[in-house]
């Protein structure tokens, strides 16, 4: 184990790295392995009157995650990210074991966007033997991904609540690609009176429109090319909405037809729903509306969405 200390402008940075990373790889960014490490780090920032921003991730960082970290840096003085592939949010036949991991690359990327601390807990740190408590948010979790992935959101809210309790940040940033996750976390924060402000970041897309996701790395070249039908389908519906289309079934059909252009796509769901309750809309969309999709390419399940404002219409 290598341990080094660096004095930078305002910070005494201690890097203790079982990964054997040299200090030049992680200067100005503290690697935090235990809950005590995180608490000491954030407490020291708080004592200096600094505001803390938090970005929880499962690692294998891409430009979408880095955008969340940059946004956290706009709201807060100190940014902490976490890298933890959370087993409790994966179903028994899902990709927990094969989920892509690249801790060294992640640390370099997080450092490059000015992250100040990265929490890298192991399984035992997050789920010590004997853990039996979980957090379950009602209603919202029964829909969309919640019905396709039973138990998924309980895993998400349990780990996110634990992380929020550990980091005790002023703000936490989540991506809007996982719209339902963001809605569920906001609900949990409201219901449990957590003293953290949740901030959403717009979906970050590849040049061809595909929403960025760590799971995109699973796609074969042909699947990757065809996967753009998710965003083109949503875009089509968005244009129709701007032109005044408000019938939920017609909006859904537009997206579904476009996705069906891909012979490799297997639709899990295409839903037109109320953006707040996530309840499916029958008939006219009169309030803020979400079109959410989940589509398999082979074993890879991709999600995307589009938020439609009832006021926005080209006159
Ligand atoms: O969005 C994710 O990457 C995960 O669901 C989260 C919020 C880090 C919890 O494990």
CSV table of C-alpha atoms and ligand atoms in Angstrom, one decimal:
chain,number,residue,atom,x,y,z
A,1,UNK,CA,0.0,0.0,0.0
A,2,UNK,CA,1.3,3.4,-1.0
A,3,UNK,CA,0.7,6.5,1.0
A,4,UNK,CA,1.6,10.0,0.0
A,5,UNK,CA,0.9,13.5,1.1
A,6,UNK,CA,0.7,16.5,-1.1
A,7,UNK,CA,0.1,20.1,0.0
A,8,UNK,CA,-1.8,22.1,-2.6
A,9,UNK,CA,-3.2,25.6,-2.4
A,10,UNK,CA,-5.9,24.9,0.3
A,11,UNK,CA,-5.7,21.2,0.8
A,12,UNK,CA,-3.6,18.7,2.5
A,13,UNK,CA,-4.2,15.7,0.3
A,14,UNK,CA,-3.4,12.3,1.7
A,15,UNK,CA,-3.5,9.6,-0.8
A,16,UNK,CA,-3.5,6.0,0.5
A,17,UNK,CA,-3.8,3.8,-2.5
A,18,UNK,CA,-4.1,0.0,-2.3
A,19,UNK,CA,-4.4,0.2,-6.1
A,20,UNK,CA,-0.8,1.3,-6.2
A,21,UNK,CA,-1.6,4.5,-8.0
A,22,UNK,CA,1.2,7.0,-7.9
A,23,UNK,CA,0.4,10.4,-6.4
A,24,UNK,CA,0.8,12.1,-9.7
A,25,UNK,CA,-2.3,10.0,-10.8
A,26,UNK,CA,-4.5,11.3,-8.1
A,27,UNK,CA,-3.2,14.6,-6.8
A,28,UNK,CA,-5.8,17.1,-5.8
A,29,UNK,CA,-8.3,14.2,-5.6
A,30,UNK,CA,-8.6,12.2,-2.5
A,31,UNK,CA,-9.3,8.5,-2.6
A,32,UNK,CA,-11.7,7.5,0.1
A,33,UNK,CA,-12.1,3.8,0.9
A,34,UNK,CA,-14.0,3.8,4.2
A,35,UNK,CA,-17.0,5.5,5.5
A,36,UNK,CA,-14.8,7.2,8.1
A,37,UNK,CA,-12.5,8.5,5.3
A,38,UNK,CA,-15.5,10.1,3.6
A,39,UNK,CA,-16.9,11.6,6.9
A,40,UNK,CA,-13.5,13.1,7.8
A,41,UNK,CA,-13.1,14.5,4.3
A,42,UNK,CA,-16.6,16.1,4.1
A,43,UNK,CA,-16.5,17.3,7.7
A,44,UNK,CA,-13.3,19.1,7.1
A,45,UNK,CA,-14.8,20.8,4.1
A,46,UNK,CA,-17.9,21.7,6.1
A,47,UNK,CA,-15.7,23.2,8.9
A,48,UNK,CA,-14.2,25.5,6.3
A,49,UNK,CA,-17.7,26.6,5.3
A,50,UNK,CA,-17.5,24.8,1.9
A,51,UNK,CA,-20.5,23.5,0.1
A,52,UNK,CA,-20.4,19.8,-0.9
A,53,UNK,CA,-21.7,18.3,-4.1
A,54,UNK,CA,-22.1,14.6,-4.6
A,55,UNK,CA,-22.3,12.4,-7.8
A,56,UNK,CA,-23.1,8.7,-7.1
A,57,UNK,CA,-22.1,6.5,-10.0
A,58,UNK,CA,-21.5,2.8,-10.7
A,59,UNK,CA,-18.3,3.7,-12.5
A,60,UNK,CA,-17.2,3.0,-16.1
A,61,UNK,CA,-17.5,6.7,-16.5
A,62,UNK,CA,-18.4,8.4,-19.7
A,63,UNK,CA,-19.0,12.0,-20.7
A,64,UNK,CA,-22.5,11.9,-19.2
A,65,UNK,CA,-21.1,11.2,-15.8
A,66,UNK,CA,-18.4,13.8,-16.2
A,67,UNK,CA,-21.1,16.4,-17.1
A,68,UNK,CA,-22.8,15.5,-13.8
A,69,UNK,CA,-19.5,16.1,-11.9
A,70,UNK,CA,-19.0,19.5,-13.7
A,71,UNK,CA,-22.6,20.5,-12.8
A,72,UNK,CA,-21.9,19.5,-9.2
A,73,UNK,CA,-18.8,21.7,-9.3
A,74,UNK,CA,-21.0,24.7,-10.4
A,75,UNK,CA,-23.3,24.2,-7.4
A,76,UNK,CA,-20.7,23.3,-4.8
A,77,UNK,CA,-17.1,24.0,-3.7
A,78,UNK,CA,-16.1,20.4,-3.2
A,79,UNK,CA,-17.2,17.5,-5.4
A,80,UNK,CA,-17.3,14.0,-4.2
A,81,UNK,CA,-18.1,11.1,-6.5
A,82,UNK,CA,-18.7,7.5,-5.6
A,83,UNK,CA,-17.8,4.4,-7.7
A,84,UNK,CA,-19.8,1.4,-6.6
A,85,UNK,CA,-21.5,-1.3,-8.7
A,86,UNK,CA,-24.4,-1.9,-6.4
A,87,UNK,CA,-25.5,-5.6,-6.4
A,88,UNK,CA,-28.9,-5.0,-4.8
A,89,UNK,CA,-30.2,-3.1,-7.9
A,90,UNK,CA,-29.5,-6.0,-10.3
A,91,UNK,CA,-32.0,-8.8,-10.8
A,92,UNK,CA,-30.8,-12.4,-10.6
A,93,UNK,CA,-30.4,-12.7,-14.4
A,94,UNK,CA,-29.0,-9.3,-15.0
A,95,UNK,CA,-25.5,-8.1,-15.7
A,96,UNK,CA,-24.0,-7.5,-12.2
A,97,UNK,CA,-21.1,-9.8,-12.8
A,98,UNK,CA,-20.4,-8.5,-16.3
A,99,UNK,CA,-21.1,-4.8,-15.6
A,100,UNK,CA,-18.1,-2.9,-17.1
A,101,UNK,CA,-15.5,-1.8,-14.6
A,102,UNK,CA,-12.4,0.4,-15.1
A,103,UNK,CA,-11.4,2.0,-11.7
A,104,UNK,CA,-8.1,3.4,-12.9
A,105,UNK,CA,-9.7,5.0,-16.0
A,106,UNK,CA,-12.5,6.3,-13.8
A,107,UNK,CA,-10.2,8.0,-11.3
A,108,UNK,CA,-8.3,9.7,-14.1
A,109,UNK,CA,-11.5,10.9,-15.7
A,110,UNK,CA,-13.0,12.1,-12.4
A,111,UNK,CA,-9.7,14.0,-11.6
A,112,UNK,CA,-9.7,15.6,-15.1
A,113,UNK,CA,-13.1,17.3,-14.4
A,114,UNK,CA,-12.0,18.5,-10.9
A,115,UNK,CA,-13.5,16.0,-8.6
A,116,UNK,CA,-12.0,16.5,-5.1
A,117,UNK,CA,-12.8,13.1,-3.6
A,118,UNK,CA,-13.8,9.7,-4.8
A,119,UNK,CA,-15.5,7.1,-2.6
A,120,UNK,CA,-14.6,3.6,-3.6
A,121,UNK,CA,-16.3,1.4,-1.1
A,122,UNK,CA,-16.1,-2.4,-1.3
A,123,UNK,CA,-19.1,-4.7,-0.9
A,124,UNK,CA,-18.6,-5.2,2.9
A,125,UNK,CA,-18.4,-1.4,3.5
A,126,UNK,CA,-21.7,-0.8,1.9
A,127,UNK,CA,-23.5,-4.0,3.0
A,128,UNK,CA,-21.8,-5.3,6.2
A,129,UNK,CA,-22.9,-8.8,7.3
A,130,UNK,CA,-26.3,-8.7,8.9
A,131,UNK,CA,-27.7,-5.7,6.9
A,132,UNK,CA,-31.4,-6.3,6.6
A,133,UNK,CA,-32.9,-2.9,6.1
A,134,UNK,CA,-34.0,-1.6,2.7
A,135,UNK,CA,-35.8,1.5,1.5
A,136,UNK,CA,-38.8,1.1,-0.7
A,137,UNK,CA,-40.6,4.0,-2.3
A,138,UNK,CA,-44.2,3.3,-3.2
A,139,UNK,CA,-46.2,4.0,-6.4
A,140,UNK,CA,-43.6,5.5,-8.7
A,141,UNK,CA,-41.5,2.3,-8.5
A,142,UNK,CA,-44.4,0.1,-9.7
A,143,UNK,CA,-44.3,1.6,-13.2
A,144,UNK,CA,-42.0,1.6,-16.3
A,145,UNK,CA,-38.6,0.0,-15.3
A,146,UNK,CA,-40.1,-0.9,-11.9
A,147,UNK,CA,-42.5,-3.4,-13.5
A,148,UNK,CA,-39.8,-4.8,-15.9
A,149,UNK,CA,-37.2,-5.0,-13.1
A,150,UNK,CA,-38.8,-6.0,-9.9
A,151,UNK,CA,-36.8,-4.9,-6.8
A,152,UNK,CA,-34.5,-2.7,-8.9
A,153,UNK,CA,-35.6,0.6,-7.3
A,154,UNK,CA,-35.5,-0.8,-3.8
A,155,UNK,CA,-31.8,-1.5,-4.5
A,156,UNK,CA,-31.3,2.0,-5.9
A,157,UNK,CA,-33.0,3.8,-3.1
A,158,UNK,CA,-31.3,1.7,-0.4
A,159,UNK,CA,-27.8,2.4,-1.7
A,160,UNK,CA,-28.5,6.0,-2.5
A,161,UNK,CA,-29.9,6.7,1.0
A,162,UNK,CA,-26.8,5.0,2.5
A,163,UNK,CA,-24.5,7.1,0.2
A,164,UNK,CA,-26.3,10.3,1.0
A,165,UNK,CA,-26.1,9.6,4.7
A,166,UNK,CA,-22.4,8.9,4.4
A,167,UNK,CA,-21.4,11.9,2.3
A,168,UNK,CA,-23.9,14.3,3.8
A,169,UNK,CA,-23.6,16.6,0.7
A,170,UNK,CA,-25.6,19.8,0.2
A,171,UNK,CA,-26.5,18.8,-3.3
A,172,UNK,CA,-26.5,15.5,-5.3
A,173,UNK,CA,-26.6,15.3,-9.1
A,174,UNK,CA,-28.4,12.5,-11.1
A,175,UNK,CA,-28.8,12.2,-14.8
A,176,UNK,CA,-32.2,12.6,-16.5
A,177,UNK,CA,-31.7,9.6,-18.7
A,178,UNK,CA,-32.7,7.6,-15.7
A,179,UNK,CA,-35.8,9.8,-15.4
A,180,UNK,CA,-37.7,7.4,-13.2
A,181,UNK,CA,-34.7,6.9,-10.9
A,182,UNK,CA,-34.5,10.6,-10.5
A,183,UNK,CA,-38.2,10.9,-9.7
A,184,UNK,CA,-38.0,8.1,-7.2
A,185,UNK,CA,-35.0,9.6,-5.4
A,186,UNK,CA,-36.7,13.0,-5.3
A,187,UNK,CA,-39.7,11.3,-3.7
A,188,UNK,CA,-37.5,9.5,-1.2
A,189,UNK,CA,-35.7,12.8,-0.3
A,190,UNK,CA,-39.1,14.5,0.2
A,191,UNK,CA,-40.7,11.7,2.2
A,192,UNK,CA,-37.7,11.1,4.5
A,193,UNK,CA,-36.9,14.8,5.0
A,194,UNK,CA,-33.3,14.5,3.8
A,195,UNK,CA,-31.3,17.7,3.9
A,196,UNK,CA,-30.0,17.4,0.4
A,197,UNK,CA,-31.0,19.2,-2.8
A,198,UNK,CA,-31.4,16.8,-5.8
A,199,UNK,CA,-30.4,18.3,-9.1
A,200,UNK,CA,-31.1,16.7,-12.5
A,201,UNK,CA,-28.8,16.9,-15.5
A,202,UNK,CA,-30.2,16.8,-19.0
A,203,UNK,CA,-29.4,13.6,-21.0
A,204,UNK,CA,-26.0,13.6,-22.6
A,205,UNK,CA,-26.0,12.1,-26.1
A,206,UNK,CA,-23.6,10.6,-28.6
A,207,UNK,CA,-23.3,12.6,-31.9
A,208,UNK,CA,-25.9,10.3,-33.5
A,209,UNK,CA,-28.4,10.9,-30.6
A,210,UNK,CA,-27.9,7.7,-28.6
A,211,UNK,CA,-28.1,8.5,-24.9
A,212,UNK,CA,-24.8,7.9,-23.2
A,213,UNK,CA,-24.7,4.8,-21.0
A,214,UNK,CA,-22.1,2.5,-19.6
A,215,UNK,CA,-24.1,-0.3,-21.1
A,216,UNK,CA,-23.6,1.0,-24.7
A,217,UNK,CA,-20.2,-0.7,-24.5
A,218,UNK,CA,-22.0,-4.1,-24.7
A,219,UNK,CA,-23.4,-3.3,-28.1
A,220,UNK,CA,-22.0,-5.0,-31.2
A,221,UNK,CA,-21.2,-2.6,-34.1
A,222,UNK,CA,-24.5,-3.4,-35.8
A,223,UNK,CA,-26.5,-3.1,-32.6
A,224,UNK,CA,-24.8,0.2,-31.9
A,225,UNK,CA,-25.7,1.6,-35.3
A,226,UNK,CA,-29.4,0.5,-34.9
A,227,UNK,CA,-29.6,1.7,-31.4
A,228,UNK,CA,-30.1,5.2,-32.6
A,229,UNK,CA,-33.7,4.4,-33.3
A,230,UNK,CA,-34.5,5.1,-29.7
A,231,UNK,CA,-33.6,8.8,-30.0
A,232,UNK,CA,-34.9,9.2,-33.5
A,233,UNK,CA,-38.2,7.7,-32.5
A,234,UNK,CA,-38.4,10.1,-29.5
A,235,UNK,CA,-37.4,13.0,-31.7
A,236,UNK,CA,-40.1,12.2,-34.1
A,237,UNK,CA,-42.7,12.2,-31.4
A,238,UNK,CA,-41.2,15.5,-30.1
A,239,UNK,CA,-41.6,17.1,-33.5
A,240,UNK,CA,-45.2,15.9,-33.7
A,241,UNK,CA,-45.9,17.3,-30.2
A,242,UNK,CA,-44.4,20.7,-31.2
A,243,UNK,CA,-46.9,20.5,-34.2
A,244,UNK,CA,-49.8,20.0,-31.8
A,245,UNK,CA,-50.2,16.2,-31.6
A,246,UNK,CA,-51.5,15.4,-28.1
A,247,UNK,CA,-53.1,11.9,-28.5
A,248,UNK,CA,-51.1,9.5,-26.3
A,249,UNK,CA,-51.7,6.5,-28.5
A,250,UNK,CA,-50.6,8.3,-31.6
A,251,UNK,CA,-47.4,9.6,-29.9
A,252,UNK,CA,-46.6,6.0,-28.7
A,253,UNK,CA,-47.2,4.6,-32.2
A,254,UNK,CA,-44.8,7.1,-33.8
A,255,UNK,CA,-42.0,6.0,-31.4
A,256,UNK,CA,-42.9,2.3,-31.6
A,257,UNK,CA,-42.9,2.3,-35.4
A,258,UNK,CA,-39.5,4.1,-35.6
A,259,UNK,CA,-38.0,1.6,-33.2
A,260,UNK,CA,-39.4,-1.3,-35.2
A,261,UNK,CA,-37.3,-0.1,-38.2
A,262,UNK,CA,-34.5,-1.9,-36.3
A,263,UNK,CA,-34.7,-5.7,-36.9
A,264,UNK,CA,-32.5,-6.2,-33.8
A,265,UNK,CA,-34.6,-4.1,-31.4
A,266,UNK,CA,-36.9,-5.9,-28.9
A,267,UNK,CA,-39.2,-3.4,-27.2
A,268,UNK,CA,-39.6,-3.8,-23.4
A,269,UNK,CA,-41.9,-0.8,-23.2
A,270,UNK,CA,-42.8,2.4,-24.9
A,271,UNK,CA,-45.0,4.4,-22.5
A,272,UNK,CA,-46.6,7.8,-22.8
A,273,UNK,CA,-47.1,8.9,-19.2
A,274,UNK,CA,-47.7,11.7,-16.8
A,275,UNK,CA,-44.3,13.3,-16.1
A,276,UNK,CA,-45.0,13.5,-12.3
A,277,UNK,CA,-46.9,10.4,-11.4
A,278,UNK,CA,-45.5,8.3,-14.3
A,279,UNK,CA,-49.1,6.9,-14.7
A,280,UNK,CA,-49.9,5.9,-18.4
A,281,UNK,CA,-52.0,8.5,-20.2
A,282,UNK,CA,-55.1,7.4,-22.1
A,283,UNK,CA,-56.4,9.9,-24.6
A,284,UNK,CA,-55.2,13.5,-24.6
A,285,UNK,CA,-52.0,14.6,-22.9
A,286,UNK,CA,-52.8,17.8,-21.1
A,287,UNK,CA,-50.0,18.0,-18.6
A,288,UNK,CA,-46.3,17.7,-18.7
A,289,UNK,CA,-45.8,14.3,-20.5
A,290,UNK,CA,-43.0,11.8,-20.5
A,291,UNK,CA,-42.3,9.4,-23.3
A,292,UNK,CA,-40.1,6.6,-21.9
A,293,UNK,CA,-38.7,3.7,-23.7
A,294,UNK,CA,-36.8,0.5,-22.8
A,295,UNK,CA,-35.5,-1.6,-25.6
A,296,UNK,CA,-33.3,-4.7,-25.8
A,297,UNK,CA,-30.6,-5.2,-28.3
A,298,UNK,CA,-29.5,-8.8,-27.7
A,299,UNK,CA,-29.0,-9.0,-23.9
A,300,UNK,CA,-28.4,-5.2,-23.6
A,301,UNK,CA,-31.3,-3.2,-22.3
A,302,UNK,CA,-31.2,0.5,-23.2
A,303,UNK,CA,-33.5,3.3,-21.9
A,304,UNK,CA,-34.2,6.8,-23.1
A,305,UNK,CA,-36.9,9.4,-22.6
A,306,UNK,CA,-38.3,12.7,-23.8
A,307,UNK,CA,-40.1,15.2,-21.6
A,308,UNK,CA,-42.8,17.2,-23.4
A,309,UNK,CA,-44.1,20.5,-22.1
A,310,UNK,CA,-47.8,21.1,-22.8
A,311,UNK,CA,-47.1,24.8,-23.4
A,312,UNK,CA,-44.6,24.2,-26.1
A,313,UNK,CA,-46.1,24.2,-29.6
A,314,UNK,CA,-45.0,25.8,-32.8
A,315,UNK,CA,-47.9,28.2,-33.6
B,1,LIG,O1,-27.5,5.7,-11.8
B,1,LIG,C1,-26.7,4.9,-11.3
B,1,LIG,O2,-25.6,4.8,-11.8
B,1,LIG,C2,-27.0,4.1,-10.1
B,1,LIG,O3,-28.4,3.7,-10.1
B,1,LIG,C3,-26.7,4.8,-8.8
B,1,LIG,C4,-27.6,6.1,-8.6
B,1,LIG,C5,-25.3,5.2,-8.7
B,1,LIG,C6,-27.0,3.9,-7.6
B,1,LIG,O4,-26.3,2.8,-7.6
